[in-house]
Tab-separated table of C-alpha atoms in Angstrom:
chain	number	residue	atom	x	y	z
A	56	MET	CA	-13.781	-5.526	8.257
A	57	ALA	CA	-15.929	-3.518	5.936
A	58	ASN	CA	-13.199	-1.589	4.211
A	59	ASN	CA	-10.069	-3.619	3.666
A	60	THR	CA	-8.736	-1.109	1.181
A	61	MET	CA	-7.478	0.891	4.143
A	62	LEU	CA	-5.115	-1.859	5.244
A	63	ILE	CA	-2.558	-1.421	2.448
A	64	ASN	CA	-1.366	2.092	1.601
A	65	PHE	CA	-0.583	3.183	-1.922
A	66	LYS	CA	0.685	6.611	-0.891
A	67	PRO	CA	3.534	6.932	1.634
A	68	ASN	CA	2.391	7.821	5.123
A	69	PRO	CA	3.313	11.482	5.859
A	70	SER	CA	4.913	10.619	9.215
A	71	PHE	CA	8.617	10.120	9.987
A	72	LEU	CA	8.506	6.353	9.379
A	73	GLY	CA	6.426	6.736	6.227
A	74	ARG	CA	9.002	9.039	4.625
A	75	LEU	CA	11.911	6.645	5.123
A	76	ASN	CA	13.179	4.726	2.104
A	77	GLY	CA	12.028	1.182	1.458
A	78	SER	CA	15.643	0.053	1.751
A	79	THR	CA	15.698	1.445	5.318
A	80	LYS	CA	12.342	0.113	6.487
A	81	VAL	CA	12.540	-3.485	5.256
A	82	PRO	CA	15.847	-4.417	7.005
A	83	LEU	CA	14.739	-2.594	10.165
A	84	PHE	CA	11.492	-4.554	10.210
A	85	ALA	CA	13.284	-7.840	9.543
A	86	VAL	CA	15.735	-7.302	12.414
A	87	VAL	CA	13.114	-6.096	14.916
A	88	LEU	CA	10.823	-9.008	14.067
A	89	THR	CA	13.692	-11.469	14.532
A	90	ALA	CA	14.376	-9.903	17.921
A	91	VAL	CA	10.750	-10.503	18.924
A	92	LEU	CA	10.601	-14.053	17.586
A	93	MET	CA	13.969	-15.337	18.806
A	94	SER	CA	13.163	-15.627	22.502
A	95	PHE	CA	10.563	-15.782	25.226
A	96	ASP	CA	12.454	-13.166	27.220
A	97	ILE	CA	10.062	-10.469	28.403
A	98	ARG	CA	13.013	-8.122	29.019
A	99	ILE	CA	13.616	-7.990	25.260
A	100	ILE	CA	9.982	-8.103	24.178
A	101	ALA	CA	8.555	-5.411	26.482
A	102	PRO	CA	10.744	-2.513	25.222
A	103	ILE	CA	9.946	-3.457	21.615
A	104	LEU	CA	6.238	-3.486	22.448
A	105	LEU	CA	6.568	-0.002	23.950
A	106	LEU	CA	8.521	1.353	20.970
A	107	SER	CA	6.169	-0.169	18.399
A	108	SER	CA	3.152	1.304	20.225
A	109	VAL	CA	4.769	4.746	20.041
A	110	ALA	CA	5.609	4.180	16.372
A	111	LEU	CA	2.050	3.094	15.619
A	112	SER	CA	0.629	6.220	17.253
A	113	THR	CA	2.830	8.459	15.065
A	114	LEU	CA	1.419	6.774	11.951
A	115	LYS	CA	-2.153	7.814	12.878
A	116	PRO	CA	-3.831	4.689	11.491
A	117	ASN	CA	-7.548	4.515	10.794
A	118	LYS	CA	-9.228	4.138	14.215
A	119	THR	CA	-12.012	1.751	13.225
A	120	ILE	CA	-9.598	-0.650	11.520
A	121	LEU	CA	-7.238	-0.516	14.473
A	122	LYS	CA	-10.081	-1.209	16.906
A	123	ALA	CA	-11.430	-4.077	14.788
A	124	SER	CA	-8.002	-5.703	14.506
A	125	MET	CA	-7.390	-5.361	18.252
A	126	ILE	CA	-10.708	-7.033	19.088
A	127	PHE	CA	-9.961	-9.716	16.495
A	128	PHE	CA	-6.523	-10.233	18.007
A	129	VAL	CA	-7.710	-10.539	21.616
A	130	VAL	CA	-10.607	-12.923	20.859
A	131	LEU	CA	-8.505	-15.161	18.614
A	132	ASN	CA	-5.518	-15.360	20.915
A	133	VAL	CA	-7.446	-15.827	24.152
A	134	ILE	CA	-9.167	-18.829	22.527
A	135	ASN	CA	-5.791	-20.074	21.268
A	136	ILE	CA	-4.127	-19.721	24.659
A	137	ILE	CA	-6.963	-21.518	26.464
A	138	LEU	CA	-6.897	-24.397	23.957
A	139	PHE	CA	-3.108	-24.530	24.265
A	140	TRP	CA	-3.392	-24.830	28.030
A	141	LEU	CA	-6.102	-27.519	27.781
A	142	VAL	CA	-3.846	-29.638	25.555
A	143	ASP	CA	-0.781	-29.293	27.750
A	144	PRO	CA	-1.481	-27.882	31.249
A	145	ASN	CA	2.138	-28.335	32.319
A	146	VAL	CA	3.597	-26.510	29.333
A	147	GLY	CA	5.268	-23.868	31.533
A	148	SER	CA	7.327	-26.383	33.519
A	149	PHE	CA	9.091	-27.482	30.358
A	150	TYR	CA	10.419	-23.972	29.749
A	151	LEU	CA	11.146	-23.098	33.356
A	152	GLY	CA	13.412	-25.912	34.478
A	153	GLY	CA	10.757	-28.422	35.494
A	154	ASP	CA	9.421	-26.544	38.524
A	155	ARG	CA	5.753	-26.900	39.236
A	156	THR	CA	4.028	-24.433	41.567
A	157	PRO	CA	0.246	-24.965	41.618
A	158	LEU	CA	-1.754	-21.758	41.893
A	159	PHE	CA	-5.368	-22.964	41.838
A	160	ASN	CA	-7.626	-25.628	40.354
A	161	VAL	CA	-9.934	-25.187	37.409
A	162	GLY	CA	-12.315	-28.153	37.474
A	163	ASN	CA	-9.921	-31.062	37.870
A	164	MET	CA	-7.028	-29.316	36.115
A	165	VAL	CA	-4.306	-27.372	37.882
A	166	LEU	CA	-3.066	-23.994	36.728
A	167	THR	CA	0.593	-23.691	37.657
A	168	GLN	CA	2.538	-20.501	38.123
A	169	GLU	CA	4.932	-21.613	35.385
A	170	SER	CA	2.188	-22.232	32.838
A	171	LEU	CA	0.528	-18.918	33.648
A	172	TRP	CA	3.834	-17.081	33.168
A	173	TYR	CA	4.691	-18.929	29.961
A	174	LEU	CA	1.259	-18.392	28.425
A	175	SER	CA	1.202	-14.696	29.395
A	176	VAL	CA	4.642	-14.109	27.910
A	177	ARG	CA	3.552	-16.008	24.813
A	178	PHE	CA	0.475	-13.776	24.523
A	179	ILE	CA	2.577	-10.616	24.888
A	180	LYS	CA	5.115	-11.936	22.379
A	181	ILE	CA	2.476	-12.608	19.744
A	182	PHE	CA	0.886	-9.223	20.472
A	183	THR	CA	4.273	-7.538	20.014
A	184	SER	CA	4.914	-9.288	16.699
A	185	PHE	CA	1.437	-8.188	15.602
A	186	MET	CA	2.150	-4.567	16.611
A	187	VAL	CA	5.464	-4.620	14.736
A	188	SER	CA	3.668	-5.971	11.653
A	189	LEU	CA	0.989	-3.275	11.952
A	190	VAL	CA	3.631	-0.537	12.139
A	191	PHE	CA	5.312	-2.003	9.069
A	192	ILE	CA	2.160	-2.420	7.036
A	193	PHE	CA	0.841	1.066	7.846
A	194	SER	CA	4.177	2.728	7.080
A	195	ILE	CA	5.071	1.067	3.773
A	196	THR	CA	3.692	0.950	0.234
A	197	PRO	CA	3.980	-2.106	-2.055
A	198	SER	CA	6.538	-0.309	-4.258
A	199	GLN	CA	8.699	0.584	-1.264
A	200	LEU	CA	8.476	-3.034	-0.169
A	201	ALA	CA	9.816	-4.202	-3.535
A	202	ALA	CA	12.603	-1.603	-3.433
A	203	GLY	CA	13.505	-2.619	0.108
A	204	LEU	CA	13.631	-6.310	-0.741
A	205	ALA	CA	15.776	-5.592	-3.794
A	206	SER	CA	18.200	-3.688	-1.557
A	207	LEU	CA	18.568	-6.910	0.472
A	208	LYS	CA	19.749	-8.614	-2.737
A	209	VAL	CA	16.448	-10.417	-3.256
A	210	PRO	CA	16.115	-11.060	-7.025
A	211	PRO	CA	13.768	-8.491	-8.614
A	212	LYS	CA	11.345	-11.169	-9.767
A	213	ILE	CA	10.866	-12.486	-6.235
A	214	ALA	CA	10.606	-8.932	-4.909
A	215	ALA	CA	7.922	-8.346	-7.543
A	216	ILE	CA	5.967	-11.432	-6.425
A	217	ILE	CA	5.965	-10.260	-2.808
A	218	SER	CA	5.038	-6.655	-3.544
A	219	LEU	CA	2.328	-7.723	-6.035
A	220	THR	CA	0.904	-10.025	-3.362
A	221	PHE	CA	0.419	-7.084	-1.025
A	222	ARG	CA	-0.834	-4.908	-3.873
A	223	PHE	CA	-3.527	-7.463	-4.744
A	224	ILE	CA	-5.017	-7.761	-1.244
A	225	PRO	CA	-7.230	-4.629	-1.294
A	226	ASP	CA	-8.381	-5.338	-4.861
A	227	LEU	CA	-9.401	-8.877	-3.989
A	228	ALA	CA	-11.184	-7.815	-0.818
A	229	ASN	CA	-13.112	-5.190	-2.807
A	230	ASP	CA	-14.012	-7.714	-5.508
A	231	PHE	CA	-15.268	-10.233	-2.991
A	232	GLN	CA	-17.400	-7.578	-1.297
A	233	LEU	CA	-18.888	-6.529	-4.650
A	234	MET	CA	-19.603	-10.094	-5.683
A	235	LYS	CA	-21.266	-10.765	-2.353
A	236	ILE	CA	-23.467	-7.680	-2.650
A	237	SER	CA	-24.477	-8.456	-6.215
A	238	LEU	CA	-25.393	-12.050	-5.378
A	239	GLN	CA	-27.352	-10.830	-2.361
A	240	ALA	CA	-29.200	-8.474	-4.676
A	241	ARG	CA	-30.125	-11.484	-6.791
A	242	GLY	CA	-31.634	-13.166	-3.748
A	243	LEU	CA	-28.814	-15.095	-2.044
A	244	GLU	CA	-29.621	-14.751	1.657
A	245	LEU	CA	-26.504	-14.275	3.806
A	246	ASP	CA	-28.062	-12.360	6.715
A	247	ALA	CA	-26.963	-13.784	10.075
A	248	SER	CA	-30.471	-13.405	11.563
A	249	LYS	CA	-32.196	-15.301	8.747
A	250	VAL	CA	-29.852	-18.187	7.891
A	251	ASN	CA	-28.234	-20.594	10.343
A	252	PRO	CA	-24.413	-20.506	10.546
A	253	LEU	CA	-23.775	-23.821	8.779
A	254	GLU	CA	-25.959	-22.871	5.823
A	255	ARG	CA	-24.287	-19.455	5.728
A	256	LEU	CA	-20.871	-21.122	5.589
A	257	LYS	CA	-22.046	-23.345	2.747
A	258	ARG	CA	-23.391	-20.369	0.802
A	259	ASN	CA	-20.153	-18.477	1.347
A	260	ILE	CA	-18.262	-21.431	-0.130
A	261	THR	CA	-20.513	-21.520	-3.198
A	262	LEU	CA	-19.695	-17.821	-3.550
A	263	LEU	CA	-16.007	-18.631	-3.420
A	264	ILE	CA	-15.762	-20.775	-6.550
A	265	PRO	CA	-16.869	-18.069	-9.026
A	266	PHE	CA	-14.736	-15.592	-7.071
A	267	LEU	CA	-11.606	-17.751	-7.496
A	268	LEU	CA	-12.305	-18.346	-11.171
A	269	THR	CA	-12.830	-14.665	-12.008
A	270	SER	CA	-9.859	-13.519	-9.892
A	271	PHE	CA	-7.459	-15.387	-12.119
A	272	ASN	CA	-8.845	-13.591	-15.169
A	273	ARG	CA	-6.900	-10.511	-14.125
A	274	VAL	CA	-3.574	-12.384	-14.324
A	275	GLU	CA	-3.453	-11.928	-18.080
A	276	VAL	CA	-4.221	-8.198	-17.889
A	277	VAL	CA	-1.611	-7.466	-15.245
A	278	ALA	CA	1.011	-9.706	-16.903
A	279	ASN	CA	0.490	-7.951	-20.258
A	280	ALA	CA	0.779	-4.546	-18.616
A	281	LEU	CA	4.042	-5.602	-16.971
A	282	ASP	CA	5.408	-7.091	-20.202
A	283	LEU	CA	4.581	-3.902	-22.095
A	284	ARG	CA	6.688	-1.958	-19.601
A	285	GLY	CA	9.638	-4.283	-20.141
A	286	PHE	CA	9.328	-6.218	-16.896
A	287	GLY	CA	12.058	-8.794	-16.278
A	288	HIS	CA	14.189	-7.913	-19.281
A	289	GLN	CA	17.264	-7.325	-17.198
A	290	LYS	CA	18.630	-9.047	-14.125
A	291	LYS	CA	18.858	-5.791	-12.189
A	292	ARG	CA	16.536	-2.837	-11.991
A	293	THR	CA	16.100	0.400	-10.072
A	294	TYR	CA	13.011	1.619	-8.274
A	295	TYR	CA	11.223	4.906	-8.819
A	296	VAL	CA	10.310	5.225	-5.141
A	297	GLU	CA	13.881	4.746	-3.938
A	298	GLU	CA	15.299	8.192	-3.149
A	299	PRO	CA	18.792	9.287	-2.069
A	300	PRO	CA	19.098	8.506	1.650
A	301	THR	CA	18.360	11.402	4.007
A	302	LEU	CA	19.855	11.936	7.454
A	303	ALA	CA	16.892	10.046	8.957
A	304	ASP	CA	17.570	7.108	6.655
A	305	LYS	CA	21.218	6.987	7.680
A	306	LEU	CA	20.346	7.179	11.384
A	307	MET	CA	17.799	4.359	11.096
A	308	LYS	CA	20.271	2.267	9.090
A	309	GLY	CA	22.785	2.670	11.907
A	310	LEU	CA	20.125	1.617	14.400
A	311	THR	CA	19.349	-1.437	12.271
A	312	TRP	CA	23.013	-2.502	12.298
A	313	LEU	CA	23.100	-2.006	16.058
A	314	CYS	CA	19.979	-4.152	16.517
A	315	LEU	CA	21.379	-6.805	14.193
A	316	PHE	CA	24.552	-6.927	16.265
A	317	GLY	CA	22.468	-7.277	19.436
A	318	VAL	CA	20.323	-10.054	17.964
A	319	MET	CA	23.345	-11.986	16.725
A	320	SER	CA	25.223	-11.738	19.992
A	321	TYR	CA	22.101	-12.853	21.871
A	322	VAL	CA	21.672	-15.909	19.630
A	323	ILE	CA	25.356	-16.829	19.893
A	324	TYR	CA	25.378	-16.311	23.668
A	325	MET	CA	22.252	-18.405	24.220
A	326	ASN	CA	23.598	-21.267	22.129
A	327	THR	CA	27.120	-21.384	23.573
A	328	LEU	CA	27.840	-19.703	26.897
A	329	ALA	CA	24.419	-19.446	28.566
A	330	PRO	CA	24.202	-21.770	31.608
A	331	THR	CA	20.572	-22.658	30.868
A	332	GLN	CA	18.123	-22.414	27.976
A	333	ASP	CA	15.188	-21.825	30.350
A	334	MET	CA	13.149	-18.697	29.845
A	335	TRP	CA	13.558	-15.794	32.231
A	336	ALA	CA	10.969	-15.358	34.972
A	337	PHE	CA	10.798	-12.622	37.588
A	338	TRP	CA	10.934	-15.012	40.548
A	339	LYS	CA	14.072	-16.829	39.436
B	29	MET	CA	13.232	-33.254	-19.125
B	30	LYS	CA	9.626	-32.443	-19.927
B	31	THR	CA	8.469	-33.616	-16.500
B	32	ALA	CA	11.091	-31.440	-14.851
B	33	LYS	CA	9.698	-28.451	-16.692
B	34	LEU	CA	6.152	-29.395	-15.695
B	35	ILE	CA	7.215	-29.609	-12.070
B	36	LEU	CA	9.193	-26.374	-11.958
B	37	GLY	CA	6.722	-24.412	-14.060
B	38	GLU	CA	7.593	-21.747	-16.571
B	39	TRP	CA	8.558	-18.600	-14.684
B	40	ASN	CA	7.412	-15.932	-17.109
B	41	THR	CA	5.561	-12.738	-16.218
B	42	LYS	CA	2.213	-14.517	-16.240
B	43	THR	CA	3.377	-17.096	-13.709
B	44	ILE	CA	4.832	-14.370	-11.495
B	45	VAL	CA	1.545	-12.469	-11.473
B	46	GLY	CA	-0.422	-15.694	-10.997
B	47	VAL	CA	1.711	-16.759	-8.042
B	48	ALA	CA	1.392	-13.316	-6.460
B	49	LEU	CA	-2.376	-13.353	-6.945
B	50	GLY	CA	-2.544	-16.857	-5.514
B	51	ALA	CA	-0.510	-15.841	-2.471
B	52	ALA	CA	-2.757	-12.838	-1.865
B	53	LEU	CA	-5.889	-14.982	-2.190
B	54	PHE	CA	-4.409	-17.647	0.085
B	55	GLY	CA	-3.565	-15.053	2.724
B	56	VAL	CA	-6.945	-13.335	2.601
B	57	LEU	CA	-8.876	-16.625	2.675
B	58	MET	CA	-6.782	-17.999	5.501
B	59	VAL	CA	-7.586	-14.965	7.631
B	60	PHE	CA	-11.171	-14.206	6.620
B	61	GLY	CA	-12.370	-17.416	4.951
B	62	GLY	CA	-12.327	-19.921	7.766
B	63	ILE	CA	-13.343	-20.931	11.262
B	64	THR	CA	-11.052	-21.932	14.141
B	65	VAL	CA	-11.136	-25.661	14.855
B	66	PHE	CA	-8.156	-25.922	17.185
B	67	THR	CA	-5.470	-23.731	18.698
B	68	ASN	CA	-3.980	-21.784	15.792
B	69	THR	CA	-5.584	-24.222	13.349
B	70	ARG	CA	-8.472	-23.282	11.143
B	71	LEU	CA	-10.879	-25.017	8.818
B	72	THR	CA	-9.895	-22.775	5.970
B	73	THR	CA	-10.945	-22.540	2.371
B	74	ALA	CA	-7.472	-21.243	1.497
B	75	PHE	CA	-6.360	-24.582	0.067
B	76	LEU	CA	-8.657	-24.105	-2.893
B	77	VAL	CA	-6.147	-21.521	-4.120
B	78	PRO	CA	-3.153	-23.835	-4.772
B	79	VAL	CA	-5.627	-26.066	-6.596
B	80	VAL	CA	-6.208	-23.302	-9.139
B	81	VAL	CA	-2.576	-22.140	-9.222
B	82	GLY	CA	-1.422	-25.732	-9.678
B	83	ALA	CA	-3.930	-26.339	-12.451
B	84	LEU	CA	-2.831	-23.218	-14.327
B	85	PHE	CA	0.917	-23.063	-13.619
B	86	GLY	CA	2.109	-26.322	-12.007
B	87	PRO	CA	3.322	-27.627	-8.655
B	88	LEU	CA	6.202	-25.292	-7.780
B	89	PRO	CA	4.155	-22.112	-8.372
B	90	ALA	CA	1.381	-23.668	-6.250
B	91	ALA	CA	3.905	-24.382	-3.493
B	92	VAL	CA	5.286	-20.836	-3.580
B	93	SER	CA	1.846	-19.264	-3.474
B	94	ALA	CA	0.756	-21.466	-0.561
B	95	GLY	CA	3.938	-20.835	1.436
B	96	LEU	CA	4.092	-17.108	0.746
B	97	GLY	CA	0.332	-16.877	1.265
B	98	ASN	CA	0.760	-18.365	4.728
B	99	VAL	CA	3.417	-15.771	5.558
B	100	VAL	CA	1.050	-13.027	4.378
B	101	ALA	CA	-1.734	-14.535	6.496
B	102	ASP	CA	0.587	-14.542	9.526
B	103	PHE	CA	1.326	-10.918	8.718
B	104	ILE	CA	-2.271	-9.700	8.770
B	105	GLY	CA	-3.814	-12.494	10.823
B	106	ALA	CA	-2.716	-11.495	14.332
B	107	TRP	CA	-1.791	-14.990	15.513
B	108	GLY	CA	1.995	-14.651	15.411
B	109	TYR	CA	4.532	-16.015	12.966
B	110	TRP	CA	4.751	-19.758	12.398
B	111	PHE	CA	7.234	-20.393	9.630
B	112	ASP	CA	7.122	-24.147	10.267
B	113	TRP	CA	3.527	-24.106	9.043
B	114	SER	CA	4.395	-21.974	6.034
B	115	VAL	CA	6.877	-24.651	4.994
B	116	GLY	CA	4.293	-27.385	5.605
B	117	ASN	CA	1.661	-25.540	3.606
B	118	ALA	CA	4.121	-25.046	0.761
B	119	VAL	CA	4.742	-28.812	0.689
B	120	LEU	CA	1.008	-29.533	0.612
B	121	GLY	CA	0.622	-26.871	-2.105
B	122	PHE	CA	3.243	-28.721	-4.131
B	123	PHE	CA	1.377	-32.031	-3.858
B	124	ILE	CA	-1.941	-30.427	-4.740
B	125	GLY	CA	-0.365	-28.608	-7.665
B	126	LEU	CA	0.916	-31.837	-9.261
B	127	LEU	CA	-2.177	-31.808	-11.519
B	128	PRO	CA	-0.456	-31.166	-14.874
B	129	VAL	CA	2.271	-33.714	-14.043
B	130	TYR	CA	-0.154	-36.636	-14.003
B	131	GLY	CA	-1.948	-35.465	-17.101
B	132	ALA	CA	-4.819	-33.398	-15.760
B	133	ILE	CA	-4.204	-30.483	-18.094
B	134	ILE	CA	-7.011	-28.226	-16.945
B	135	THR	CA	-6.113	-25.457	-19.372
B	136	LYS	CA	-7.075	-27.841	-22.184
B	137	GLY	CA	-10.230	-28.959	-20.403
B	138	LYS	CA	-8.786	-32.335	-19.411
B	139	PHE	CA	-10.083	-33.504	-16.045
B	140	ASN	CA	-11.864	-36.831	-15.650
B	141	LEU	CA	-12.729	-39.302	-12.919
B	142	ILE	CA	-9.282	-40.953	-12.876
B	143	HIS	CA	-7.629	-37.559	-12.486
B	144	ALA	CA	-10.066	-36.799	-9.686
B	145	ILE	CA	-9.101	-40.006	-7.872
B	146	ILE	CA	-5.380	-39.263	-8.279
B	147	PHE	CA	-6.040	-35.727	-7.032
B	148	VAL	CA	-7.697	-37.040	-3.863
B	149	ILE	CA	-4.854	-39.514	-3.258
B	150	THR	CA	-2.089	-36.936	-3.794
B	151	GLY	CA	-3.984	-34.549	-1.541
B	152	PHE	CA	-4.097	-37.191	1.183
B	153	VAL	CA	-0.421	-38.133	0.771
B	154	GLY	CA	0.456	-34.438	0.687
B	155	ASN	CA	-1.299	-33.852	3.995
B	156	VAL	CA	0.529	-36.762	5.600
B	157	VAL	CA	3.951	-35.691	4.289
B	158	ALA	CA	3.411	-31.978	4.938
B	159	PHE	CA	1.940	-32.118	8.414
B	160	GLY	CA	3.071	-35.537	9.611
B	161	LEU	CA	6.698	-35.182	8.572
B	162	VAL	CA	7.875	-31.806	7.289
B	163	THR	CA	6.123	-29.440	9.705
B	164	PRO	CA	7.154	-31.313	12.888
B	165	LEU	CA	10.763	-31.454	11.636
B	166	VAL	CA	10.838	-27.715	10.945
B	167	THR	CA	9.125	-27.066	14.287
B	168	LEU	CA	11.845	-29.070	15.995
B	169	ALA	CA	14.527	-27.076	14.200
B	170	LEU	CA	12.975	-23.626	14.688
B	171	TYR	CA	10.850	-23.664	17.829
B	172	GLY	CA	12.341	-26.497	19.866
B	173	GLY	CA	9.925	-27.645	22.516
B	174	GLU	CA	6.590	-26.954	20.910
B	175	LEU	CA	6.459	-30.350	19.235
B	176	ASN	CA	3.512	-31.740	21.243
B	177	ILE	CA	1.228	-28.956	20.212
B	178	THR	CA	2.396	-29.110	16.601
B	179	LEU	CA	1.557	-32.816	16.371
B	180	ALA	CA	-1.912	-32.170	17.789
B	181	GLN	CA	-2.366	-29.274	15.371
B	182	ALA	CA	-1.157	-31.441	12.496
B	183	TRP	CA	-4.044	-33.857	12.990
B	184	ALA	CA	-6.584	-31.042	13.000
B	185	ALA	CA	-5.009	-29.331	9.986
B	186	GLY	CA	-4.644	-32.543	7.985
B	187	ILE	CA	-8.259	-33.581	8.491
B	188	SER	CA	-9.756	-30.143	7.839
B	189	ASN	CA	-7.599	-29.607	4.741
B	190	SER	CA	-8.559	-33.010	3.317
B	191	VAL	CA	-12.236	-32.195	3.813
B	192	VAL	CA	-11.865	-28.831	2.074
B	193	LEU	CA	-9.911	-30.367	-0.810
B	194	VAL	CA	-12.521	-33.055	-1.492
B	195	VAL	CA	-15.657	-30.994	-0.846
B	196	GLY	CA	-14.438	-27.760	-2.459
B	197	GLY	CA	-11.484	-28.716	-4.646
B	198	LEU	CA	-13.133	-31.334	-6.851
B	199	PRO	CA	-16.136	-29.196	-7.922
B	200	LEU	CA	-13.715	-26.323	-8.478
B	201	LEU	CA	-11.516	-28.425	-10.795
B	202	PHE	CA	-14.492	-29.734	-12.769
B	203	ALA	CA	-15.788	-26.162	-13.127
B	204	LEU	CA	-12.367	-24.910	-14.203
B	205	ALA	CA	-11.986	-27.712	-16.769
B	206	ARG	CA	-15.431	-26.899	-18.148
B	207	VAL	CA	-14.541	-23.226	-18.525
B	208	TYR	CA	-11.385	-24.054	-20.479
B	209	ALA	CA	-12.999	-26.847	-22.524
B	210	SER	CA	-15.706	-24.508	-23.766
B	211	SER	CA	-13.137	-21.873	-24.694
B	212	THR	CA	-11.151	-24.266	-26.891
B	213	ASN	CA	-14.339	-25.191	-28.740
B	214	LEU	CA	-12.782	-28.006	-30.782
B	215	THR	CA	-13.916	-31.625	-30.814
B	216	LYS	CA	-12.068	-34.649	-32.116
B	217	GLU	CA	-13.882	-36.397	-34.927
């Protein structure tokens, strides 16, 4: 990724989601993400995937970044899924009541219908959680994130740590890029066609130590700037970006409560009344 | 009393900014500064970050920046959310960050061979506790059946982290101690 600065926004996105308050977006994201993570039920995950795709398209994210992250996602997760299957070829049977329906052989290993289903659902689930994260990250600014966390009764200091973390990412990526370029200008060869991968890795690590040391120099500057503005003097604070809720905010808040109710009833049902904890599959 | 303060760290503005910076660095390095060695497990340089945070602010700040950094990495890293590993990484961050507690006060340029040996041992113990004990327990509580894969991942993570800590962490600590020693500029006569 050549330009990481595009990943975190400092100005609110002009779309519908971008204009919502931080205190609306953060709880909504938390509830939707919980809904994705709580189960391996494709009937819950698929609609969220659809909705988050629509939401992502309204945000009009930078195309090259989106493409790069999609390629990154697919390569990484296909490798992960294959390794997962190699470690435990019968993983699906565990989640689907112990059935084992062989589909075909790969070498001397058997791919079962259950494992194929489980691994596909797992892939879709991780993809959905990634899409939800992308929607969140493209629609929020670090200040809105802090305001949203504070509205969830997170102490302002912790909210500040989390929002500063996101605020630092583009700066650090820029710094690393600059340091790399300047050391290359002084003759450090990092070109993939000229240095073998192991040597390149080693040189990247030697680059890392000065990068880490200089990064922490900025702590003092930022901390002084915060202190000068009276950071942390009181237990409570307000946020400049937090505006009076609009109709859209109220509607989305209602939706969040509805989703929360759904998530909670699902969790309670699955842990008490449900006849089986097995995951849902279309043939059962 | 003094040890308790060393362990918890002093949560002033500087620590808050340092922890946030550490978490951001940890997240970025975990995503972009490593190679995959096993399913969802990477040989990552990220564990050099809690080394610095621990040296400057103490164990608890190091733990927070490692744990939060892992959540950030999950956020931008496209491999799904694994909070069991965030907890495990926080525990390892705590062990790595114990530096000031056993007398390796880097900010005063104090880091010698004995400190280095203790650092390697705590790093090893930290890996065993974090990935051999804490992570599997949290996995069991949060994700139920995925214990087999977690145990296999734990081996890969423990070994690759230990390698990174010894190969990268030690030179980093010596460099850091040198930087601070030269800035104090005073010698005992």
